[in-house]
Coordinates of C-alpha atoms in Angstrom, one line a residue:
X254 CA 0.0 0.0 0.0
X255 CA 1.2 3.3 -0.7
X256 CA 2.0 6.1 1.6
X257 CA -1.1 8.6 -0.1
X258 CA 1.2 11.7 0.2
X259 CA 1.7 15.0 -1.4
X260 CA 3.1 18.5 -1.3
X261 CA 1.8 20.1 0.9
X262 CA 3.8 24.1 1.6
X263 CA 7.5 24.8 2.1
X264 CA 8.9 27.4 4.9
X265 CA 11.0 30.6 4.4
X266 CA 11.9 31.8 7.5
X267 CA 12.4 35.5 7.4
X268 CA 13.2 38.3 9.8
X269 CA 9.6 40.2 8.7
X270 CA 6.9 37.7 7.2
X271 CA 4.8 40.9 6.5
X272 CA 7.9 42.5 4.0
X273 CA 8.0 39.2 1.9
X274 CA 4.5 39.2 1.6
X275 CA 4.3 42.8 0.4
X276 CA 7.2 42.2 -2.0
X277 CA 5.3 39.0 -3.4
X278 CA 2.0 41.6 -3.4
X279 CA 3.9 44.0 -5.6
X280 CA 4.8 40.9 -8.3
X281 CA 1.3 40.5 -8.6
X282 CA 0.6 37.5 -6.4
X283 CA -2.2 37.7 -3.8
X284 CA -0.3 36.8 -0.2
X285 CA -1.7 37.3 3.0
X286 CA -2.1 37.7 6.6
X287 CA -1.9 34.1 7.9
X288 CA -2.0 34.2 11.9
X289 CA -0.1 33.7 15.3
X290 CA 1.4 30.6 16.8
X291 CA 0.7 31.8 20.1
X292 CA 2.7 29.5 22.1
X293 CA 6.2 29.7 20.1
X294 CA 6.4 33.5 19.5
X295 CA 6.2 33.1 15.7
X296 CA 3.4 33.9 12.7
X297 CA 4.0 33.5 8.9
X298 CA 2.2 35.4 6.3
X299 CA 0.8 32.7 3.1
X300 CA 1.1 32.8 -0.8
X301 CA -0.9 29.8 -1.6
X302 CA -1.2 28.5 -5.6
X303 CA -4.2 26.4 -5.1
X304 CA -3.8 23.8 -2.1
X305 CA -0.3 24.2 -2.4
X306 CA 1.7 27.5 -0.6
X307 CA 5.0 29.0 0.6
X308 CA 4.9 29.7 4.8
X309 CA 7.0 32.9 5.1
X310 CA 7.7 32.3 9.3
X311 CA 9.2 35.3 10.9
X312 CA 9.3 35.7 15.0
X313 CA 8.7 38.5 17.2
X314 CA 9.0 36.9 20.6
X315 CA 12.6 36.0 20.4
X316 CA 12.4 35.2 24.4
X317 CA 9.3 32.8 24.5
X318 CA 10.4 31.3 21.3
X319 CA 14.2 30.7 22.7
X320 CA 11.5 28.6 25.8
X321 CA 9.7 26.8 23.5
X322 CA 9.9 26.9 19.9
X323 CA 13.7 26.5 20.0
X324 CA 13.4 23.7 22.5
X325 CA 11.1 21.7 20.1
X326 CA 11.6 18.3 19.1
X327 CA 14.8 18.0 17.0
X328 CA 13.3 17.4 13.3
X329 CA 11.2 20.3 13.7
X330 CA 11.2 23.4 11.8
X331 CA 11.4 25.2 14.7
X332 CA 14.0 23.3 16.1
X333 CA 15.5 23.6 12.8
X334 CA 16.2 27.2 12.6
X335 CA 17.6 28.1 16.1
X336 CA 19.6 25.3 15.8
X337 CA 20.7 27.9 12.2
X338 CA 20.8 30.7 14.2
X339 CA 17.6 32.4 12.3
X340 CA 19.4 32.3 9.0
X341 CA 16.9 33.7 6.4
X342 CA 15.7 31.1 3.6
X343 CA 14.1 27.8 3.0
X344 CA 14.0 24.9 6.0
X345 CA 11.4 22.3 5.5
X346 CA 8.8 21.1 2.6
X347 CA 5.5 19.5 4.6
X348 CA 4.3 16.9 2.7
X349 CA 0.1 16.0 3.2
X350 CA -1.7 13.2 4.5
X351 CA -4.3 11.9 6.5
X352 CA -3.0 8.8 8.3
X353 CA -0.3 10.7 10.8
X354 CA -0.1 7.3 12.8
X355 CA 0.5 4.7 10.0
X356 CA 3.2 6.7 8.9
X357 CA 4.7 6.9 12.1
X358 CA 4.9 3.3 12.4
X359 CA 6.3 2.5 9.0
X360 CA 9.0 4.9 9.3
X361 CA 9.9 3.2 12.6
X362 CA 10.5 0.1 10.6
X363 CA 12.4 1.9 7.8
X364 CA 14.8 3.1 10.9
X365 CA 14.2 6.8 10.6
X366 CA 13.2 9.1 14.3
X367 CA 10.0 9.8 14.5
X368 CA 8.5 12.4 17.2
X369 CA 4.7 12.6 17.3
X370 CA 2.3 13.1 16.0
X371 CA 1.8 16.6 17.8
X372 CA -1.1 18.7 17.8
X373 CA -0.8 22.1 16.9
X374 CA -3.3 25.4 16.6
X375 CA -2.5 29.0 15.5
X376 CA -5.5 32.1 15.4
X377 CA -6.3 33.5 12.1
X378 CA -6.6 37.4 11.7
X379 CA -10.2 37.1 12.1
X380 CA -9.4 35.3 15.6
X381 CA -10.7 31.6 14.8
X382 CA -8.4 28.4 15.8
X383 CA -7.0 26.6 13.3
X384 CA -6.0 23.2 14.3
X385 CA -3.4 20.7 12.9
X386 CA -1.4 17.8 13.7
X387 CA 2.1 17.1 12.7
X388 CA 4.9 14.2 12.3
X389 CA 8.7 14.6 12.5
X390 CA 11.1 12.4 11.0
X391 CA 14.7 12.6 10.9
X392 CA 17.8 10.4 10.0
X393 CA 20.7 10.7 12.1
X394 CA 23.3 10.2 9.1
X395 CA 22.4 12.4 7.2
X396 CA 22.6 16.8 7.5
X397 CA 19.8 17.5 4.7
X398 CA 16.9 18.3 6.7
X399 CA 13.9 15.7 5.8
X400 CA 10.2 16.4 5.6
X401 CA 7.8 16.9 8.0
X402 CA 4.1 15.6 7.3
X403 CA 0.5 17.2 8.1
X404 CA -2.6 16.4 8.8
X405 CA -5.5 19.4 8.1
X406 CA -8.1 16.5 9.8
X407 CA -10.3 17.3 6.4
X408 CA -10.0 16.3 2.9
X409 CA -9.0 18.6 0.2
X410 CA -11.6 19.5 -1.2
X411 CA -12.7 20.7 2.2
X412 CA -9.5 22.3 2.9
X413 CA -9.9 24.6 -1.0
X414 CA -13.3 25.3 -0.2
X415 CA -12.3 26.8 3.3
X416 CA -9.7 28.4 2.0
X417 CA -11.1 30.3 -1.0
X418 CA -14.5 30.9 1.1
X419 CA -11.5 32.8 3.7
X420 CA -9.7 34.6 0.3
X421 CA -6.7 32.6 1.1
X422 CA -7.2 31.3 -2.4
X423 CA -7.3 33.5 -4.7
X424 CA -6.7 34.2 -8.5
X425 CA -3.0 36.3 -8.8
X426 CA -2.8 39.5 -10.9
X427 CA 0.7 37.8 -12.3
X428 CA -1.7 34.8 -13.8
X429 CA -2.1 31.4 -12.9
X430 CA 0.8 29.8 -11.5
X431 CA 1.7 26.3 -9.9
X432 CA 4.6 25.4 -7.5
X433 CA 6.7 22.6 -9.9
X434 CA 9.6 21.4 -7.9
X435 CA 11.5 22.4 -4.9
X436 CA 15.2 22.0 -5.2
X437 CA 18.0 21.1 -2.5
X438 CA 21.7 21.2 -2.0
X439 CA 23.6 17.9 -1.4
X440 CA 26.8 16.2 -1.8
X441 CA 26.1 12.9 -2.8
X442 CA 22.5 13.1 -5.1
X443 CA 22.1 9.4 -5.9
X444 CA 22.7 8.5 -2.3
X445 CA 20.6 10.9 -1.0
X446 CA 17.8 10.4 -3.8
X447 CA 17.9 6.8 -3.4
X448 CA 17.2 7.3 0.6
X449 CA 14.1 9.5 -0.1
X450 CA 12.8 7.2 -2.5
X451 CA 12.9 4.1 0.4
X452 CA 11.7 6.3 2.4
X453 CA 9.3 7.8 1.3
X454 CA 8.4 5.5 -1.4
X455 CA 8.4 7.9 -4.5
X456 CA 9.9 7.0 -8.3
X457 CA 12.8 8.8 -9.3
X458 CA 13.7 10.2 -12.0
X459 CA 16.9 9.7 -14.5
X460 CA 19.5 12.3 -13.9
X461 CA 20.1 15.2 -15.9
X462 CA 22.6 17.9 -16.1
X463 CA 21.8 21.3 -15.2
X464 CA 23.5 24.2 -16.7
X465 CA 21.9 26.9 -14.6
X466 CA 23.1 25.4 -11.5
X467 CA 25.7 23.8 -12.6
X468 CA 25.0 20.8 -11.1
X469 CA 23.7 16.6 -11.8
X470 CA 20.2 16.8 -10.8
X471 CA 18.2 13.7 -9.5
X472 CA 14.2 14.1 -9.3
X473 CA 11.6 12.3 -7.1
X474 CA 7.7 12.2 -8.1
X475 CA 6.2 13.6 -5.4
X476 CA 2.3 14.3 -6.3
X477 CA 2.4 18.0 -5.7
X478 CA 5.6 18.9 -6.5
X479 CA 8.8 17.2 -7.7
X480 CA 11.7 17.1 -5.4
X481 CA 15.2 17.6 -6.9
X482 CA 18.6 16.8 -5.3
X483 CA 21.0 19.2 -6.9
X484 CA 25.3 17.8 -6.6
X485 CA 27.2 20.9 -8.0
X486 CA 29.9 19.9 -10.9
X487 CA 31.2 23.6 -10.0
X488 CA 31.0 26.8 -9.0
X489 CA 27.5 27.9 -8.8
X490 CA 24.4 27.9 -6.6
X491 CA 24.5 24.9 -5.3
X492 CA 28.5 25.0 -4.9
X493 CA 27.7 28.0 -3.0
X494 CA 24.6 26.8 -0.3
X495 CA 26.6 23.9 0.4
X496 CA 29.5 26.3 1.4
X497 CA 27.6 28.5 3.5
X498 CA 24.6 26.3 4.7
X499 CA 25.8 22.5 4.1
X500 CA 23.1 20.6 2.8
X501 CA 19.8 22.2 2.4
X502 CA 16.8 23.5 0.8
X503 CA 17.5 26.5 -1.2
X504 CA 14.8 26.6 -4.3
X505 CA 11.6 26.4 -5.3
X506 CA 10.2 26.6 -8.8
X507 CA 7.0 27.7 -10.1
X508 CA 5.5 28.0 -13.7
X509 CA 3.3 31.0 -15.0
X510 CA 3.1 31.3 -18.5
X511 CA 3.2 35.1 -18.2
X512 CA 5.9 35.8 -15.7
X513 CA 9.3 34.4 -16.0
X514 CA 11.8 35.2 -13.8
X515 CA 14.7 33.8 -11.4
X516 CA 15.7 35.8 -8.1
X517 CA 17.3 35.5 -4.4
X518 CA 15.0 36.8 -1.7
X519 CA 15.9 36.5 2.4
X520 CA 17.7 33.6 1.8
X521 CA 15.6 32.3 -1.0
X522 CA 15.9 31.8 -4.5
X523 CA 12.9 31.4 -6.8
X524 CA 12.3 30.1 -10.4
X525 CA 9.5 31.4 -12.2
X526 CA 9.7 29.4 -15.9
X527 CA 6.7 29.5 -18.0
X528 CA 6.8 27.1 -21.6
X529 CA 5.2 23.2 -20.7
X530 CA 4.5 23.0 -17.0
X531 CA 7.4 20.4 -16.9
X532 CA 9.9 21.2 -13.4

């Protein structure tokens, strides 16, 4: 039986989650206001394209969040970026489900950690609770952060129809646009892509050459979005994460017909192709 997963958002942890959102705002893309997480001193700001969305994270109780978010469990993405010292940029793609506890056992067995699941809640600007649980999983070999996984306790159908009714959702000025692929730095791709893929239990791709990065690429199928594990052949992008990061996230790509672009912002560098939606 298959694990029934998907993309679900990746995080960009920023300094000001209300600055990235007016920057996307000014592209054309409709972000906005997403809520607190009371307990941990943190709130993020949303740019969702459909189901799928980027979490820009920011925190503005640096002393609760040093009590509690920092002291998370150790595959969190909270845990994750004081253990960075707040460096600005991507930390963790969530991937989607609805059996938290299944998974949680069959990761056990594939000899990952697993923490959880944990129940978690943040207020929305118009002051309802949203309510979520979550499951951690880490691998104690490796520095490339792995996924975390969500439950929204509805389907998604349920979860759009919520979301557009609360103009989460909406159409963007820029056009319609999709989240393709999310791309991460490593040293060794076909080991790494070939642990994800037991993991995880996603095909992979053959690998291809990337001129842009400069870099062998290897691809898993992840309904959603495709994950890439980018191992620099030189100077370049991913040459330059792994030198100042080590191994991590540090891409996402989108396609929008109308809007092509490529930039860095807090951390974060984005991919905008249009042509065949084909990441």
């Amino acid at each position: 039986m298959s694990l029934n997963i998907s993309f679900d958002h990746v995080i960009h942890y920023i300094n000001d989650a209300h600055e990235l959102k007016d920057e996307w705002l000014n592209k054309g893309f409709h972000a906005v206001e997403g809520g607190r997480h009371e307990h941990r001193g943190s709130y993020n700001t949303l740019l969702h394209f459909g189901i799928e969305y980027i979490e820009f994270l920011a925190i503005d109780d640096f002393e609760r969040f040093k009590r509690v978010g920092a002291q998370d469990v150790k595959d969190s993405p909270f845990y994750a970026i004081g253990d960075d010292q707040f460096e600005e940029g991507f930390y963790k793609v969530c991937i989607r489900t609805r059996n938290l506890d299944e998974l949680a056992e069959r990761f056990r067995k594939k000899g990952l950690q697993v923490n959880g699941p944990v129940p978690l809640s943040r207020k929305r600007p118009d002051g309802t609770l949203l309510e979520w649980s979550l499951l951690f999983v880490g691998d104690e070999t490796s520095d490339l952060p792995l996924p975390f996984f969500i439950d929204w306790e509805e389907t998604d159908d349920e979860r759009i129809a919520g979301l557009k009714d609360a103009n989460v959702i909406h159409p963007h000025e820029a056009g319609n646009t999709s989240i393709t692929g999310f791309t991460m730095a490593v040293h060794d791709a076909k080991q790494t892509v070939n642990n994800w893929a037991k993991w995880f239990e996603l095909d992979v791709e053959e690998p291809v050459f990337d001129e842009t990065l400069n870099a062998t690429v290897y691809t898993l199928n992840l309904p959603g979005a495709k994950l890439h594990f980018a191992e620099p052949q030189g100077n370049g992008l991913v040459q330059d994460t792994l030198t100042t990061r080590g191994e991590r996230p540090f891409e996402l790509r989108l396609h929008n017909a109308n809007n092509v672009s490529s930039f860095t912002t807090k951390g974060a560098h984005y991919s905008i192709s249009g042509g065949n939606n084909n990441a």
